[in-house]
Every structure is written in structure tokens, then in C-alpha cells.
Amino acid sequence: MKNWKDSYMKLALLLLLLYAAGCSQKKKYHFTSLPSSSTHVTFTNKLPEKKLFNILYYLYYYNGGGVAVGDVNNDGLTDIFFTANTKGNNKLYLNKGDLKFDDITPTAGVAGNSDWASGVTMSDINGDGFLDIYVCAVSRKFGLNGFNELYINNGNGTFTEKVKNMH
């Protein structure tokens, strides 16, 4: 029993020394903030001003929309999709390499038709090898209109929204 206690104390002392040694090193940051003038990512989420629609009535008012990353054109680079809390302001940025992006939203057809997008995910829904985009929306509350949107990737830089035909 005594041998177990000695081993435990030695281990505790070793861990304490390792912790102390780590604390004396300077902290290294793993992220660097890059300006939009360099990346060309200019997305901003502007919250609409509506009577009776604010943090008091909707707990998630300041949570923002959503973001999904994936390679939508199969070029090996990670692209970015942002959802907005205002109609028609979702953005799809195509990664051109070296942390430079192009806003392809107008040609891709993914700006959105819902008043309040609340999240997004990318997945190859139809198994064709291209990532599709699914956008969640808040609707029928607070005077907001819209619906969840499923954008099927056509493989040529454009998407076709499939959920609107179901309403």
C-alpha cells in the first residue's frame, strides 16, 4: 500500500512540474485576423427592426444565422456559405486559394427567399458527388415568412432550390 502512495505522489509532482513549465511559455495564437479587402469575404448579418420582434420575444435574436463550409465545386478547396437573418442576403463564397474568395451567390442562385435563415448544413443529399446546401428558416412567427430551402448542386456552379415546389 505504501508503494502505491509513493507512486501517486511522484506522478502528482511530475504533473505539477509539467504544468508549471507550460505556464512560463508565451502563448501562441493559431488564428490571424485577415481584412475583407484581402479575403474578399464581405458578408454581414444585419438584424431587421420589427415591432415586437427582438430579444424579448425571440430568445435567439442575436444568435445570427449560420455558416457551413465544404467543397461545393470539388476543386479541393473549402468554400463558405453564410446564412443571413434578412431575406435574400445569404452568401456563397468560392475559395480561389491563398485565402481569397469570390462571392458567387448571384450566379449560384442561393441568396435565399426566407425572411430569417437560422442555420445551414452541406451534404451530398442526392449522392451525385457534389455538396448540396440545406438552409433552415424561422417562419410563421413574428410576421416572418419563408421555409427551409434545399439547394441541389447542379455541378456547374449553380444550384436548384427544391423545397419551394413542395409548398
mmCIF file of C-alpha atoms in Angstrom:
data_model
loop_
_atom_site.group_PDB
_atom_site.id
_atom_site.type_symbol
_atom_site.label_atom_id
_atom_site.label_comp_id
_atom_site.label_asym_id
_atom_site.label_seq_id
_atom_site.Cartn_x
_atom_site.Cartn_y
_atom_site.Cartn_z
ATOM 1 C CA MET A 1 0.000 0.000 0.000
ATOM 2 C CA LYS A 2 2.845 2.384 0.799
ATOM 3 C CA ASN A 3 4.415 1.826 -2.629
ATOM 4 C CA TRP A 4 1.158 2.868 -4.344
ATOM 5 C CA LYS A 5 1.057 6.120 -2.334
ATOM 6 C CA ASP A 6 4.671 6.931 -3.242
ATOM 7 C CA SER A 7 3.987 6.354 -6.945
ATOM 8 C CA TYR A 8 0.880 8.531 -6.752
ATOM 9 C CA MET A 9 2.816 11.354 -5.102
ATOM 10 C CA LYS A 10 5.617 11.149 -7.684
ATOM 11 C CA LEU A 11 3.076 11.271 -10.532
ATOM 12 C CA ALA A 12 1.275 14.241 -8.964
ATOM 13 C CA LEU A 13 4.595 16.092 -8.532
ATOM 14 C CA LEU A 14 5.586 15.353 -12.150
ATOM 15 C CA LEU A 15 2.249 16.654 -13.444
ATOM 16 C CA LEU A 16 2.585 19.796 -11.338
ATOM 17 C CA LEU A 17 6.085 20.443 -12.723
ATOM 18 C CA LEU A 18 4.895 19.921 -16.310
ATOM 19 C CA TYR A 19 2.001 22.315 -15.741
ATOM 20 C CA ALA A 20 4.319 24.952 -14.260
ATOM 21 C CA ALA A 21 6.749 24.604 -17.162
ATOM 22 C CA GLY A 22 3.922 25.085 -19.652
ATOM 23 C CA CYS A 23 2.694 28.226 -17.915
ATOM 24 C CA SER A 24 6.005 30.019 -18.352
ATOM 25 C CA GLN A 25 5.929 29.743 -22.153
ATOM 26 C CA LYS A 26 4.470 32.533 -24.238
ATOM 27 C CA LYS A 27 1.037 31.842 -25.620
ATOM 28 C CA LYS A 28 0.946 31.175 -29.343
ATOM 29 C CA TYR A 29 -2.056 32.230 -31.346
ATOM 30 C CA HIS A 30 -3.238 29.880 -34.040
ATOM 31 C CA PHE A 31 -5.509 32.298 -35.888
ATOM 32 C CA THR A 32 -4.774 35.533 -37.680
ATOM 33 C CA SER A 33 -7.460 38.080 -38.480
ATOM 34 C CA LEU A 34 -7.471 38.936 -42.172
ATOM 35 C CA PRO A 35 -9.219 42.018 -43.591
ATOM 36 C CA SER A 36 -12.059 41.613 -46.075
ATOM 37 C CA SER A 37 -10.017 43.683 -48.532
ATOM 38 C CA SER A 38 -7.664 40.694 -48.686
ATOM 39 C CA THR A 39 -10.109 37.754 -48.476
ATOM 40 C CA HIS A 40 -12.988 39.413 -50.379
ATOM 41 C CA VAL A 41 -15.431 37.988 -47.805
ATOM 42 C CA THR A 42 -17.760 40.897 -47.081
ATOM 43 C CA PHE A 43 -20.746 39.128 -45.502
ATOM 44 C CA THR A 44 -22.532 40.992 -42.713
ATOM 45 C CA ASN A 45 -25.624 39.838 -40.884
ATOM 46 C CA LYS A 46 -27.927 42.824 -40.381
ATOM 47 C CA LEU A 47 -30.790 42.330 -37.956
ATOM 48 C CA PRO A 48 -34.098 43.778 -39.102
ATOM 49 C CA GLU A 49 -36.009 46.260 -36.992
ATOM 50 C CA LYS A 50 -39.540 44.970 -36.478
ATOM 51 C CA LYS A 51 -42.123 45.823 -33.893
ATOM 52 C CA LEU A 52 -42.449 43.021 -31.308
ATOM 53 C CA PHE A 53 -39.501 41.121 -32.780
ATOM 54 C CA ASN A 54 -36.429 41.442 -30.626
ATOM 55 C CA ILE A 55 -34.533 39.630 -27.868
ATOM 56 C CA LEU A 56 -37.506 39.950 -25.508
ATOM 57 C CA TYR A 57 -39.768 37.959 -27.822
ATOM 58 C CA TYR A 58 -37.292 35.715 -29.616
ATOM 59 C CA LEU A 59 -34.554 34.320 -27.399
ATOM 60 C CA TYR A 60 -32.258 33.549 -30.350
ATOM 61 C CA TYR A 61 -32.488 37.011 -31.915
ATOM 62 C CA TYR A 62 -28.756 37.724 -31.532
ATOM 63 C CA ASN A 63 -27.531 34.201 -32.374
ATOM 64 C CA GLY A 64 -27.103 35.139 -36.002
ATOM 65 C CA GLY A 65 -27.683 32.861 -38.949
ATOM 66 C CA GLY A 66 -25.362 30.003 -39.672
ATOM 67 C CA VAL A 67 -22.233 29.026 -41.508
ATOM 68 C CA ALA A 68 -21.286 25.871 -43.374
ATOM 69 C CA VAL A 69 -18.013 25.005 -45.044
ATOM 70 C CA GLY A 70 -17.385 22.436 -47.737
ATOM 71 C CA ASP A 71 -16.014 21.955 -51.214
ATOM 72 C CA VAL A 72 -19.029 22.703 -53.419
ATOM 73 C CA ASN A 73 -17.131 22.533 -56.734
ATOM 74 C CA ASN A 74 -14.802 19.602 -55.925
ATOM 75 C CA ASP A 75 -11.604 21.582 -56.509
ATOM 76 C CA GLY A 76 -10.060 20.547 -53.174
ATOM 77 C CA LEU A 77 -10.615 23.960 -51.542
ATOM 78 C CA THR A 78 -13.084 24.673 -48.723
ATOM 79 C CA ASP A 79 -15.845 27.083 -49.708
ATOM 80 C CA ILE A 80 -18.024 29.073 -47.252
ATOM 81 C CA PHE A 81 -21.796 29.565 -47.057
ATOM 82 C CA PHE A 82 -23.303 32.145 -44.663
ATOM 83 C CA THR A 83 -26.993 32.453 -43.828
ATOM 84 C CA ALA A 84 -28.465 35.836 -43.028
ATOM 85 C CA ASN A 85 -31.260 36.990 -40.792
ATOM 86 C CA THR A 86 -32.639 39.087 -43.646
ATOM 87 C CA LYS A 87 -34.268 37.910 -46.860
ATOM 88 C CA GLY A 88 -32.032 37.419 -49.879
ATOM 89 C CA ASN A 89 -28.737 38.029 -48.107
ATOM 90 C CA ASN A 90 -27.272 34.512 -47.782
ATOM 91 C CA LYS A 91 -23.815 34.332 -49.356
ATOM 92 C CA LEU A 92 -21.777 31.567 -51.009
ATOM 93 C CA TYR A 93 -18.062 32.257 -51.312
ATOM 94 C CA LEU A 94 -15.955 30.093 -53.605
ATOM 95 C CA ASN A 95 -12.409 29.531 -52.371
ATOM 96 C CA LYS A 96 -9.875 30.557 -55.022
ATOM 97 C CA GLY A 97 -6.852 29.558 -52.918
ATOM 98 C CA ASP A 98 -4.478 31.569 -50.757
ATOM 99 C CA LEU A 99 -7.449 32.638 -48.543
ATOM 100 C CA LYS A 100 -9.076 34.573 -51.419
ATOM 101 C CA PHE A 101 -12.784 34.075 -52.095
ATOM 102 C CA ASP A 102 -15.304 35.018 -54.802
ATOM 103 C CA ASP A 103 -18.931 35.768 -53.994
ATOM 104 C CA ILE A 104 -20.803 33.522 -56.439
ATOM 105 C CA THR A 105 -24.228 33.974 -54.790
ATOM 106 C CA PRO A 106 -25.999 35.644 -57.756
ATOM 107 C CA THR A 107 -24.890 33.075 -60.337
ATOM 108 C CA ALA A 108 -25.272 30.132 -57.934
ATOM 109 C CA GLY A 109 -28.856 31.135 -57.069
ATOM 110 C CA VAL A 110 -28.580 30.628 -53.305
ATOM 111 C CA ALA A 111 -29.384 34.090 -51.878
ATOM 112 C CA GLY A 112 -32.489 32.746 -50.141
ATOM 113 C CA ASN A 113 -36.177 33.585 -50.068
ATOM 114 C CA SER A 114 -36.957 33.346 -46.362
ATOM 115 C CA ASP A 115 -37.197 36.320 -44.045
ATOM 116 C CA TRP A 116 -34.999 34.727 -41.357
ATOM 117 C CA ALA A 117 -32.451 31.970 -42.045
ATOM 118 C CA SER A 118 -31.301 30.339 -38.839
ATOM 119 C CA GLY A 119 -28.807 27.665 -39.861
ATOM 120 C CA VAL A 120 -27.213 25.741 -42.705
ATOM 121 C CA THR A 121 -25.504 22.465 -43.463
ATOM 122 C CA MET A 122 -23.836 20.949 -46.505
ATOM 123 C CA SER A 123 -24.267 17.337 -47.542
ATOM 124 C CA ASP A 124 -24.428 15.343 -50.750
ATOM 125 C CA ILE A 125 -28.180 14.676 -50.497
ATOM 126 C CA ASN A 126 -28.612 13.018 -53.883
ATOM 127 C CA GLY A 127 -25.298 11.131 -53.988
ATOM 128 C CA ASP A 128 -24.008 12.739 -57.200
ATOM 129 C CA GLY A 129 -20.624 13.656 -55.709
ATOM 130 C CA PHE A 130 -21.403 17.365 -55.219
ATOM 131 C CA LEU A 131 -22.295 19.007 -51.914
ATOM 132 C CA ASP A 132 -25.837 20.336 -51.656
ATOM 133 C CA ILE A 133 -26.906 23.098 -49.238
ATOM 134 C CA TYR A 134 -29.792 22.900 -46.750
ATOM 135 C CA VAL A 135 -30.868 26.179 -45.124
ATOM 136 C CA CYS A 136 -33.159 26.295 -42.065
ATOM 137 C CA ALA A 137 -35.574 29.176 -41.577
ATOM 138 C CA VAL A 138 -37.867 30.607 -38.932
ATOM 139 C CA SER A 139 -41.350 31.046 -40.313
ATOM 140 C CA ARG A 140 -44.917 31.791 -39.265
ATOM 141 C CA LYS A 141 -43.727 33.627 -36.144
ATOM 142 C CA PHE A 142 -43.244 37.334 -35.549
ATOM 143 C CA GLY A 143 -44.519 38.123 -39.043
ATOM 144 C CA LEU A 144 -41.687 36.150 -40.668
ATOM 145 C CA ASN A 145 -42.364 34.254 -43.875
ATOM 146 C CA GLY A 146 -40.426 31.605 -45.688
ATOM 147 C CA PHE A 147 -39.455 27.967 -45.483
ATOM 148 C CA ASN A 148 -36.435 25.697 -45.208
ATOM 149 C CA GLU A 149 -34.575 25.590 -48.509
ATOM 150 C CA LEU A 150 -32.742 22.702 -50.171
ATOM 151 C CA TYR A 151 -30.305 23.785 -52.852
ATOM 152 C CA ILE A 152 -29.273 20.881 -55.079
ATOM 153 C CA ASN A 153 -25.832 21.371 -56.608
ATOM 154 C CA ASN A 154 -26.039 21.145 -60.421
ATOM 155 C CA GLY A 155 -22.272 20.563 -60.669
ATOM 156 C CA ASN A 156 -21.716 23.657 -62.803
ATOM 157 C CA GLY A 157 -21.601 26.430 -60.172
ATOM 158 C CA THR A 158 -25.385 26.722 -59.951
ATOM 159 C CA PHE A 159 -27.956 25.283 -57.560
ATOM 160 C CA THR A 160 -31.652 24.448 -57.879
ATOM 161 C CA GLU A 161 -33.927 25.056 -54.888
ATOM 162 C CA LYS A 162 -36.196 22.027 -54.419
ATOM 163 C CA VAL A 163 -38.358 22.702 -51.333
ATOM 164 C CA LYS A 164 -40.367 25.637 -52.727
ATOM 165 C CA ASN A 165 -42.092 23.258 -55.148
ATOM 166 C CA MET A 166 -43.463 21.300 -52.197
ATOM 167 C CA HIS A 167 -45.463 24.233 -50.753
#
